[in-house]
Short mmCIF file of C-alpha atoms and ligand atoms in Angstrom, two decimals:
data_model
loop_
_atom_site.label_atom_id
_atom_site.label_comp_id
_atom_site.label_asym_id
_atom_site.label_seq_id
_atom_site.Cartn_x
_atom_site.Cartn_y
_atom_site.Cartn_z
CA MET A 3 199.81 114.17 116.74
CA THR A 4 196.05 114.41 116.38
CA ALA A 5 193.91 116.67 118.51
CA THR A 6 192.39 113.68 120.26
CA SER A 7 195.65 112.06 121.17
CA ALA A 8 197.10 115.39 122.34
CA ALA A 9 194.16 115.81 124.68
CA HIS A 10 194.52 112.28 125.88
CA ASP A 11 198.26 112.68 126.52
CA ALA A 12 197.57 115.75 128.62
CA ALA A 13 194.97 113.84 130.61
CA THR A 14 197.21 110.86 131.30
CA ALA A 15 200.48 112.66 131.96
CA THR A 16 199.45 113.61 135.47
CA ALA A 17 197.36 110.53 136.12
CA ALA A 18 200.07 107.97 135.54
CA GLU A 19 203.70 108.96 135.91
CA GLY A 20 206.02 106.77 133.93
CA VAL A 21 203.56 105.65 131.31
CA ALA A 22 205.69 105.69 128.23
CA TYR A 23 203.42 104.43 125.47
CA ASP A 24 199.81 104.78 124.41
CA LEU A 25 199.72 101.09 123.65
CA VAL A 26 201.97 98.10 124.21
CA LEU A 27 201.47 94.78 122.44
CA ARG A 28 203.33 91.87 124.02
CA GLY A 29 203.64 88.39 122.69
CA ALA A 30 205.72 85.26 122.32
CA ARG A 31 205.41 85.43 118.54
CA VAL A 32 206.02 88.85 117.00
CA LEU A 33 207.23 89.10 113.39
CA VAL A 34 209.99 91.68 112.94
CA ASP A 35 212.48 91.78 110.06
CA GLY A 36 211.55 88.32 108.87
CA THR A 37 211.84 86.53 112.21
CA VAL A 38 209.25 85.57 114.79
CA ALA A 39 210.40 86.01 118.40
CA PRO A 40 209.07 87.05 121.84
CA ARG A 41 208.86 90.82 121.74
CA GLN A 42 207.06 93.92 122.90
CA VAL A 43 205.95 96.71 120.63
CA GLY A 44 205.34 100.20 121.98
CA VAL A 45 203.03 102.58 120.11
CA ASN A 46 202.69 106.33 120.40
CA ASP A 47 200.44 108.54 118.32
CA GLY A 48 199.66 105.72 115.93
CA ARG A 49 203.26 104.88 115.13
CA ILE A 50 205.58 102.19 116.38
CA ALA A 51 207.93 103.86 118.84
CA ALA A 52 209.76 100.85 120.29
CA VAL A 53 210.40 97.19 119.54
CA VAL A 54 212.20 95.35 122.34
CA PRO A 55 212.75 91.78 123.55
CA TYR A 56 209.92 90.35 125.60
CA GLU A 57 211.92 90.36 128.84
CA GLU A 58 212.23 94.14 128.87
CA THR A 59 209.22 95.90 130.26
CA LEU A 60 207.51 98.61 128.29
CA GLU A 61 204.86 100.47 130.18
CA GLY A 62 201.73 101.39 128.36
CA GLU A 63 198.46 103.07 129.07
CA ARG A 64 196.94 100.05 127.40
CA VAL A 65 198.76 96.73 127.38
CA VAL A 66 197.61 93.88 125.16
CA GLU A 67 199.06 90.46 125.94
CA LEU A 68 198.77 88.12 122.98
CA GLY A 69 198.08 84.44 123.47
CA GLU A 70 200.63 81.71 122.79
CA HIS A 71 198.58 80.72 119.77
CA GLN A 72 198.69 84.23 118.27
CA VAL A 73 201.27 85.88 116.04
CA LEU A 74 201.59 89.63 115.71
CA LEU A 75 202.04 90.44 112.03
CA PRO A 76 202.25 93.75 110.21
CA GLY A 77 198.86 94.61 108.76
CA LEU A 78 198.57 93.35 105.22
CA VAL A 79 198.60 95.75 102.28
CA ASP A 80 196.26 94.63 99.49
CA THR A 81 197.03 96.67 96.39
CA HIS A 82 194.35 95.12 94.19
CA VAL A 83 190.78 95.64 95.37
CA HIS A 84 187.72 96.68 93.38
CA VAL A 85 185.55 98.60 95.84
CA ASN A 86 183.07 99.77 93.14
CA GLU A 87 181.74 102.81 95.00
CA PRO A 88 180.24 105.15 93.91
CA GLY A 89 178.19 103.90 91.01
CA ARG A 90 178.11 100.18 91.68
CA THR A 91 177.89 100.20 95.45
CA GLU A 92 175.46 97.28 95.28
CA TRP A 93 178.49 95.22 94.17
CA GLU A 94 180.60 96.32 97.18
CA GLY A 95 181.38 99.62 98.87
CA PHE A 96 183.91 101.27 101.16
CA ASP A 97 182.02 100.30 104.31
CA SER A 98 181.67 96.59 103.50
CA ALA A 99 185.03 96.32 101.71
CA THR A 100 187.06 97.86 104.49
CA ARG A 101 185.29 95.83 107.17
CA ALA A 102 185.96 92.66 105.19
CA ALA A 103 189.57 93.70 104.72
CA ALA A 104 190.06 94.33 108.43
CA ALA A 105 188.48 90.99 109.30
CA GLY A 106 191.07 89.43 107.02
CA GLY A 107 194.03 91.27 108.52
CA VAL A 108 194.31 93.82 105.71
CA THR A 109 194.94 97.31 107.10
CA THR A 110 195.64 99.16 103.84
CA LEU A 111 193.95 98.71 100.49
CA ILE A 112 194.51 100.41 97.17
CA ASP A 113 191.32 100.68 95.16
CA MET A 114 191.22 99.89 91.46
CA PRO A 115 190.11 102.66 89.08
CA LEU A 116 187.30 100.77 87.39
CA ASN A 117 183.87 99.37 88.14
CA SER A 118 183.05 102.49 90.12
CA ILE A 119 181.25 105.27 88.28
CA PRO A 120 183.05 107.50 87.64
CA PRO A 121 186.18 105.47 86.93
CA THR A 122 189.29 107.10 88.39
CA ILE A 123 190.59 108.58 85.14
CA ASP A 124 190.88 112.24 86.10
CA VAL A 125 191.37 114.29 89.26
CA ALA A 126 187.68 115.12 89.61
CA ALA A 127 186.85 111.43 89.70
CA LEU A 128 189.62 110.77 92.21
CA GLU A 129 188.24 113.50 94.46
CA THR A 130 184.74 112.06 94.14
CA LYS A 131 185.97 108.66 95.25
CA GLN A 132 188.09 110.08 98.07
CA ALA A 133 185.11 112.00 99.40
CA VAL A 134 182.96 108.87 99.45
CA ALA A 135 185.67 106.72 101.02
CA ALA A 136 186.70 109.22 103.71
CA ALA A 137 183.55 108.82 105.75
CA LYS A 138 183.37 105.04 105.52
CA ALA A 139 186.85 103.56 105.63
CA HIS A 140 187.67 101.23 108.53
CA ILE A 141 191.23 100.84 107.23
CA ASP A 142 193.56 103.08 105.24
CA VAL A 143 192.56 103.50 101.61
CA GLY A 144 194.49 104.76 98.60
CA PHE A 145 193.71 104.87 94.90
CA TRP A 146 195.10 103.78 91.58
CA GLY A 147 194.41 105.98 88.57
CA GLY A 148 193.34 104.67 85.19
CA ALA A 149 195.09 105.02 81.83
CA VAL A 150 192.48 104.98 79.08
CA PRO A 151 192.40 106.30 75.50
CA GLY A 152 192.44 110.09 75.54
CA ASN A 153 193.41 110.79 79.17
CA GLU A 154 197.15 111.30 78.60
CA ALA A 155 196.88 114.85 79.95
CA ASP A 156 195.31 113.58 83.18
CA LEU A 157 198.14 111.26 84.15
CA ARG A 158 200.48 113.78 85.71
CA PRO A 159 197.70 115.64 87.58
CA LEU A 160 196.44 112.33 88.97
CA HIS A 161 199.96 111.45 90.04
CA GLU A 162 200.34 114.81 91.75
CA ALA A 163 196.97 114.34 93.44
CA GLY A 164 198.24 111.13 95.04
CA ALA A 165 197.36 108.27 92.68
CA PHE A 166 199.74 105.37 93.31
CA GLY A 167 200.07 104.48 89.63
CA PHE A 168 197.91 103.74 86.61
CA LYS A 169 195.99 100.70 85.49
CA CYS A 170 195.38 99.86 81.87
CA PHE A 171 193.75 97.00 80.03
CA LEU A 172 194.87 95.51 76.74
CA LEU A 173 191.39 94.11 76.00
CA HIS A 174 187.81 94.92 76.95
CA SER A 175 187.74 95.53 80.69
CA GLY A 176 184.27 94.17 81.36
CA VAL A 177 182.77 97.66 81.73
CA ASP A 178 182.29 100.02 78.80
CA GLU A 179 183.32 103.20 80.61
CA PHE A 180 186.91 101.97 81.09
CA ALA A 181 188.28 101.42 77.58
CA PRO A 182 191.43 99.42 76.80
CA LEU A 183 194.66 100.70 75.33
CA THR A 184 196.46 99.27 72.34
CA PRO A 185 199.99 98.10 73.16
CA GLU A 186 201.27 101.18 71.30
CA ALA A 187 199.13 103.56 73.37
CA MET A 188 200.22 101.76 76.55
CA GLU A 189 203.83 102.37 75.62
CA ASP A 190 203.12 106.05 74.88
CA ASP A 191 201.54 106.40 78.32
CA MET A 192 204.44 104.57 79.93
CA ALA A 193 206.79 107.11 78.39
CA ILE A 194 204.77 109.82 80.13
CA LEU A 195 204.79 107.93 83.44
CA ALA A 196 208.57 107.51 83.20
CA GLU A 197 208.91 111.30 83.41
CA PHE A 198 207.71 111.25 87.02
CA ASP A 199 208.61 107.64 87.82
CA SER A 200 205.06 106.45 88.24
CA LEU A 201 203.99 102.87 87.70
CA MET A 202 201.90 101.26 84.94
CA ILE A 203 199.92 98.26 86.17
CA VAL A 204 198.55 96.11 83.40
CA HIS A 205 195.73 93.65 82.93
CA ALA A 206 197.82 91.59 80.54
CA GLU A 207 195.65 89.55 78.23
CA ASP A 208 196.02 90.13 74.48
CA ALA A 209 192.78 91.14 72.74
CA GLY A 210 193.61 89.52 69.41
CA THR A 211 194.45 86.17 70.99
CA ILE A 212 191.20 86.17 72.99
CA ASP A 213 189.20 87.15 69.89
CA ALA A 214 190.68 84.20 68.01
CA ALA A 215 189.92 81.74 70.81
CA PRO A 216 186.59 79.89 71.08
CA GLU A 217 183.72 81.88 72.59
CA PRO A 218 182.96 80.98 76.19
CA SER A 219 179.54 79.46 76.65
CA GLY A 220 177.88 76.67 78.52
CA THR A 221 178.34 75.29 81.99
CA GLY A 222 181.58 73.37 81.49
CA TYR A 223 184.67 75.02 82.98
CA ALA A 224 186.91 73.54 80.27
CA GLY A 225 185.10 75.63 77.65
CA PHE A 226 185.70 78.80 79.60
CA LEU A 227 189.35 77.94 80.13
CA ALA A 228 189.78 77.36 76.38
CA SER A 229 188.38 80.84 75.74
CA ARG A 230 191.18 82.48 77.76
CA PRO A 231 194.35 80.66 76.66
CA ARG A 232 197.71 81.08 78.32
CA SER A 233 199.05 82.51 75.07
CA ALA A 234 196.85 85.60 75.54
CA GLU A 235 198.68 86.39 78.76
CA ASP A 236 202.08 85.42 77.39
CA THR A 237 201.71 87.72 74.35
CA ALA A 238 200.48 90.67 76.40
CA ILE A 239 203.19 90.24 79.03
CA GLN A 240 205.84 90.23 76.32
CA ALA A 241 204.42 93.55 75.10
CA VAL A 242 204.57 95.01 78.62
CA ILE A 243 208.16 93.85 79.05
CA GLU A 244 209.25 95.39 75.77
CA ALA A 245 207.45 98.68 76.52
CA ALA A 246 209.08 98.84 79.95
CA ARG A 247 212.46 98.07 78.42
CA ARG A 248 212.14 100.82 75.79
CA THR A 249 210.63 103.53 78.01
CA GLY A 250 212.47 102.79 81.24
CA ALA A 251 209.14 103.01 83.04
CA ARG A 252 208.17 100.77 85.92
CA ALA A 253 205.55 98.18 84.99
CA HIS A 254 203.60 95.70 87.08
CA ILE A 255 201.84 92.60 85.80
CA LEU A 256 198.47 92.20 87.50
CA HIS A 257 197.01 88.85 88.52
CA LEU A 258 199.42 86.55 86.70
CA SER A 259 197.86 83.19 85.95
CA SER A 260 199.83 81.67 83.05
CA SER A 261 202.96 79.89 84.24
CA ASP A 262 204.13 79.91 80.61
CA ALA A 263 204.99 83.60 81.01
CA LEU A 264 207.38 83.03 83.91
CA ASP A 265 210.53 82.46 81.88
CA ALA A 266 210.04 85.71 79.94
CA ILE A 267 209.54 87.55 83.24
CA ARG A 268 212.64 85.93 84.75
CA ALA A 269 214.69 86.96 81.74
CA ALA A 270 213.37 90.52 81.82
CA LYS A 271 214.14 90.89 85.50
CA ALA A 272 217.64 89.52 84.92
CA ASP A 273 218.07 92.14 82.18
CA GLY A 274 217.19 94.91 84.62
CA VAL A 275 213.77 95.70 83.13
CA ARG A 276 211.77 97.38 85.89
CA ILE A 277 208.97 94.88 86.14
CA THR A 278 207.12 93.37 89.09
CA VAL A 279 204.44 90.71 89.22
CA GLU A 280 201.51 89.75 91.40
CA THR A 281 199.28 86.72 91.57
CA CYS A 282 196.18 85.93 93.60
CA PRO A 283 194.82 83.37 96.06
CA HIS A 284 192.51 81.83 93.44
CA TYR A 285 195.43 80.96 91.15
CA LEU A 286 197.38 79.55 94.09
CA THR A 287 194.72 77.54 95.91
CA LEU A 288 192.18 76.44 93.28
CA GLU A 289 192.57 74.26 90.19
CA ALA A 290 190.69 73.96 86.91
CA GLU A 291 190.35 70.18 87.22
CA ALA A 292 188.23 70.53 90.36
CA ILE A 293 185.86 73.33 89.31
CA PRO A 294 182.31 71.94 89.13
CA ASP A 295 180.10 72.49 86.10
CA GLY A 296 178.14 75.70 86.33
CA ALA A 297 180.16 77.05 89.27
CA THR A 298 180.48 80.60 88.03
CA ALA A 299 181.70 81.79 91.43
CA TYR A 300 185.06 80.59 90.06
CA LYS A 301 184.91 82.68 86.89
CA CYS A 302 187.62 85.31 86.64
CA CYS A 303 189.96 86.69 83.98
CA PRO A 304 192.60 85.51 83.44
CA PRO A 305 191.16 82.16 84.47
CA ILE A 306 192.10 79.70 87.18
CA ARG A 307 194.26 77.13 85.38
CA GLU A 308 195.45 73.58 85.90
CA ARG A 309 197.07 72.04 88.99
CA ALA A 310 200.51 71.85 87.34
CA ASN A 311 200.28 75.55 86.43
CA ARG A 312 199.50 76.36 90.05
CA ASP A 313 202.59 74.50 91.27
CA LEU A 314 204.77 76.55 88.93
CA LEU A 315 203.30 79.78 90.30
CA TRP A 316 204.30 78.69 93.81
CA GLU A 317 207.82 77.97 92.56
CA ALA A 318 207.93 81.46 91.03
CA LEU A 319 206.93 82.99 94.35
CA ALA A 320 209.66 81.06 96.08
CA ASP A 321 212.36 82.23 93.65
CA GLY A 322 211.17 85.85 93.60
CA THR A 323 209.88 85.92 90.02
CA ILE A 324 206.44 86.74 91.44
CA ASP A 325 206.66 89.52 94.02
CA CYS A 326 203.22 89.91 95.53
CA ILE A 327 199.98 88.15 96.41
CA VAL A 328 196.87 90.35 96.30
CA SER A 329 193.18 89.54 96.36
CA ASP A 330 191.92 91.05 93.08
CA HIS A 331 188.67 91.11 95.02
CA SER A 332 186.20 91.82 92.22
CA PRO A 333 182.65 91.16 93.32
CA SER A 334 179.33 91.86 91.66
CA THR A 335 175.74 91.33 92.70
CA VAL A 336 174.59 87.75 93.18
CA GLU A 337 172.34 88.14 90.13
CA LEU A 338 175.25 89.05 87.85
CA LYS A 339 177.60 86.48 89.34
CA LEU A 340 175.08 83.70 88.83
CA ALA A 341 173.60 85.12 85.59
CA GLY A 342 172.75 82.53 82.97
CA GLY A 343 172.20 79.78 85.52
CA GLY A 344 175.78 78.53 85.42
CA ASP A 345 176.69 79.66 81.89
CA PHE A 346 180.34 80.76 82.00
CA GLY A 347 179.73 83.03 79.01
CA GLN A 348 177.17 85.13 80.86
CA ALA A 349 178.26 85.37 84.51
CA TRP A 350 180.32 88.29 85.83
CA GLY A 351 184.04 87.50 85.93
CA GLY A 352 185.64 88.18 89.29
CA VAL A 353 186.40 86.34 92.52
CA SER A 354 185.54 87.60 96.00
CA SER A 355 188.20 86.88 98.59
CA LEU A 356 189.18 90.11 100.33
CA GLN A 357 188.44 88.77 103.82
CA LEU A 358 190.03 85.38 103.18
CA GLY A 359 193.40 86.03 101.54
CA LEU A 360 195.70 85.43 104.49
CA SER A 361 193.88 82.30 105.65
CA LEU A 362 193.81 80.89 102.12
CA ILE A 363 197.45 81.54 101.37
CA TRP A 364 198.70 80.47 104.77
CA ASP A 365 196.68 77.24 104.61
CA GLU A 366 198.21 76.36 101.24
CA ALA A 367 201.71 77.63 102.12
CA LYS A 368 201.74 75.52 105.27
CA ARG A 369 200.79 72.45 103.26
CA ARG A 370 203.75 73.20 100.99
CA GLY A 371 206.20 73.68 103.87
CA ILE A 372 206.47 77.44 103.40
CA ALA A 373 206.91 79.64 106.46
CA LEU A 374 204.45 82.32 107.55
CA GLU A 375 207.24 84.89 107.24
CA ARG A 376 207.35 84.35 103.49
CA VAL A 377 203.59 84.77 103.22
CA VAL A 378 203.92 88.13 104.94
CA ASP A 379 206.69 89.11 102.52
CA TRP A 380 204.31 88.56 99.61
CA MET A 381 201.19 90.09 101.19
CA ALA A 382 202.57 93.00 103.19
CA THR A 383 206.27 93.79 102.69
CA ASN A 384 206.38 93.56 98.91
CA THR A 385 202.97 95.10 98.28
CA SER A 386 203.78 98.12 100.41
CA ARG A 387 207.09 98.44 98.59
CA LEU A 388 205.27 98.27 95.25
CA VAL A 389 203.33 101.42 96.07
CA GLY A 390 206.09 103.16 98.02
CA LEU A 391 204.43 102.96 101.43
CA GLU A 392 207.57 102.81 103.52
CA ASN A 393 205.63 103.10 106.77
CA LYS A 394 203.36 100.15 106.04
CA GLY A 395 203.89 96.42 105.79
CA ARG A 396 206.48 96.07 108.55
CA ILE A 397 206.78 96.10 112.31
CA GLY A 398 209.61 98.51 113.05
CA VAL A 399 210.26 101.82 114.74
CA GLY A 400 208.73 104.66 112.76
CA ALA A 401 206.24 102.49 110.89
CA ASP A 402 202.50 102.95 111.25
CA ALA A 403 201.13 100.79 114.06
CA ASP A 404 199.15 98.60 111.67
CA PHE A 405 198.87 95.00 112.83
CA ALA A 406 197.09 91.75 112.20
CA VAL A 407 196.80 89.35 115.11
CA PHE A 408 196.82 85.94 113.44
CA GLU A 409 196.14 82.47 114.82
CA PRO A 410 197.93 80.17 112.37
CA GLU A 411 196.78 76.93 113.99
CA THR A 412 193.10 77.81 114.48
CA ALA A 413 190.59 76.17 112.14
CA LEU A 414 188.25 78.17 109.95
CA ARG A 415 185.26 76.99 107.97
CA VAL A 416 184.33 79.56 105.34
CA ASP A 417 180.67 80.56 105.39
CA ALA A 418 180.03 83.06 102.59
CA ALA A 419 176.97 84.46 104.37
CA GLN A 420 179.07 85.33 107.44
CA LEU A 421 181.69 87.34 105.56
CA HIS A 422 181.60 91.14 105.55
CA HIS A 423 181.56 91.06 101.73
CA ARG A 424 178.40 92.73 100.51
CA ASN A 425 177.41 89.80 98.27
CA PRO A 426 177.75 86.28 99.66
CA VAL A 427 179.19 84.56 96.59
CA THR A 428 182.70 83.15 96.80
CA PRO A 429 184.24 79.95 95.44
CA TYR A 430 185.63 79.32 98.93
CA ASP A 431 182.24 78.82 100.56
CA GLY A 432 182.38 75.75 102.78
CA ARG A 433 186.14 75.40 102.56
CA GLU A 434 188.00 74.20 105.66
CA LEU A 435 191.13 76.24 106.32
CA THR A 436 193.71 76.67 109.02
CA GLY A 437 194.42 80.24 110.10
CA VAL A 438 192.16 82.88 111.60
CA VAL A 439 192.62 86.64 111.93
CA ALA A 440 191.71 87.59 115.50
CA SER A 441 191.99 91.37 115.17
CA ALA A 442 193.31 94.19 113.02
CA TRP A 443 194.86 97.43 114.21
CA VAL A 444 195.20 100.60 112.18
CA ARG A 445 197.60 103.27 113.48
CA GLY A 446 197.35 101.97 117.02
CA GLU A 447 193.58 101.57 117.15
CA GLN A 448 191.85 98.21 117.03
CA VAL A 449 189.32 98.07 114.20
CA ASP A 450 185.91 97.76 115.87
CA PHE A 451 183.77 97.45 112.71
CA GLU A 452 181.53 100.27 113.91
CA THR A 453 183.47 103.52 113.90
CA PRO A 454 185.35 104.08 110.63
CA ARG A 455 188.79 105.33 111.62
CA GLY A 456 190.62 104.64 108.37
CA LYS A 457 192.40 107.43 106.55
CA LEU A 458 192.85 108.31 102.94
CA ILE A 459 196.43 107.83 101.86
CA ARG A 460 198.19 109.39 98.92
CA ARG A 461 201.34 108.54 97.03
CA GLY A 462 204.33 110.25 98.51
CA GLU A 463 202.72 111.04 101.86
CA ALA A 464 203.77 107.75 103.49
ZN1 LIG B 529 191.21 93.43 89.23
#
């Protein structure tokens, strides 16, 4: 119990006999354990203390009655966000990123270790980032560490300081201060991580395959796509699978794009290799065939591929081969994103979508006949499981009172300039979607976009 809530309990105990909960949310559509039903949720001290059928009456100091058109979901957990602060705060920052996240129904994010300066490759850097985030976070924020050449001795201390796992690249990361590992060095680091059962998360594109592919240049998307072939992902993913198999470490494939890698992943999972996989809204809702010339807002690595590839990724979500959907929100300044006047070789690679993920995925899932419950599995349940946050990503007694109030039938027209993202460049600008986030709640408090009430979270603290 916090000092504030203790004081407030003392004040209300005499004022209102019989008030059982700080907050009660009531609605016809509340998602619990994979089913939507009329329910009431009672919250005390930021945690869910009761979940009962709608007919029972929970008394609360504050009672929020949801509309018929609203669904109470667990707050989403986005485990792949590049916040970029400190060092590149002009690209994004904890204030803008966490407001955007909340507006999109995300109540927990895990920040990637690169694009900030310093990158999160030792405990001092982690503490620097935590200090910056603590004062600005509107939602809960945790951190990945980085595995780079020469920081083997920093892995365990970072783990003990609360890092949720370690990211590595197998090719140039896009920024010089975060160097890639060779597949051999990745495996050596995974052997270290296996000692304390941490997780290696991998940007899986093979450097040699990319080097041998044509250079990206010009305004045509086909040229860019040819520069990042599926085989680069397939080769790197095979290396991750084999390293995980040999070391026994847990490994996670970041932002899967190539559907050609799915069979190898299926086979590895069937063999008991400890591997999980994520993909992103841009691979699931966009298609190479429709990307206009010069539209570098769509540039990301690995690239958005063809329509048929996208359909196979959806199949892999449905059968559990892909576990999670995360944003990989990776913005830059407008100048860098549009550098070269539409030349795909020069623009920054990264898609901005933190605020839009749920609307994008729900809009596409609905079109494909997929239920909202499954979307929440991929964006909240499985992502929180990935990072061991047992008290996030679900509505149930004992869990943090993190919610997204979602209107799945309400129309949304994306206006990049209206998003909380710091830089108004996104390939989704102008897109018509169905599904709007009405509010986000973090540990029983509605995010108000003014007072940052988010907390820092650390591995193992749950
Ligand atoms: Zn990323």
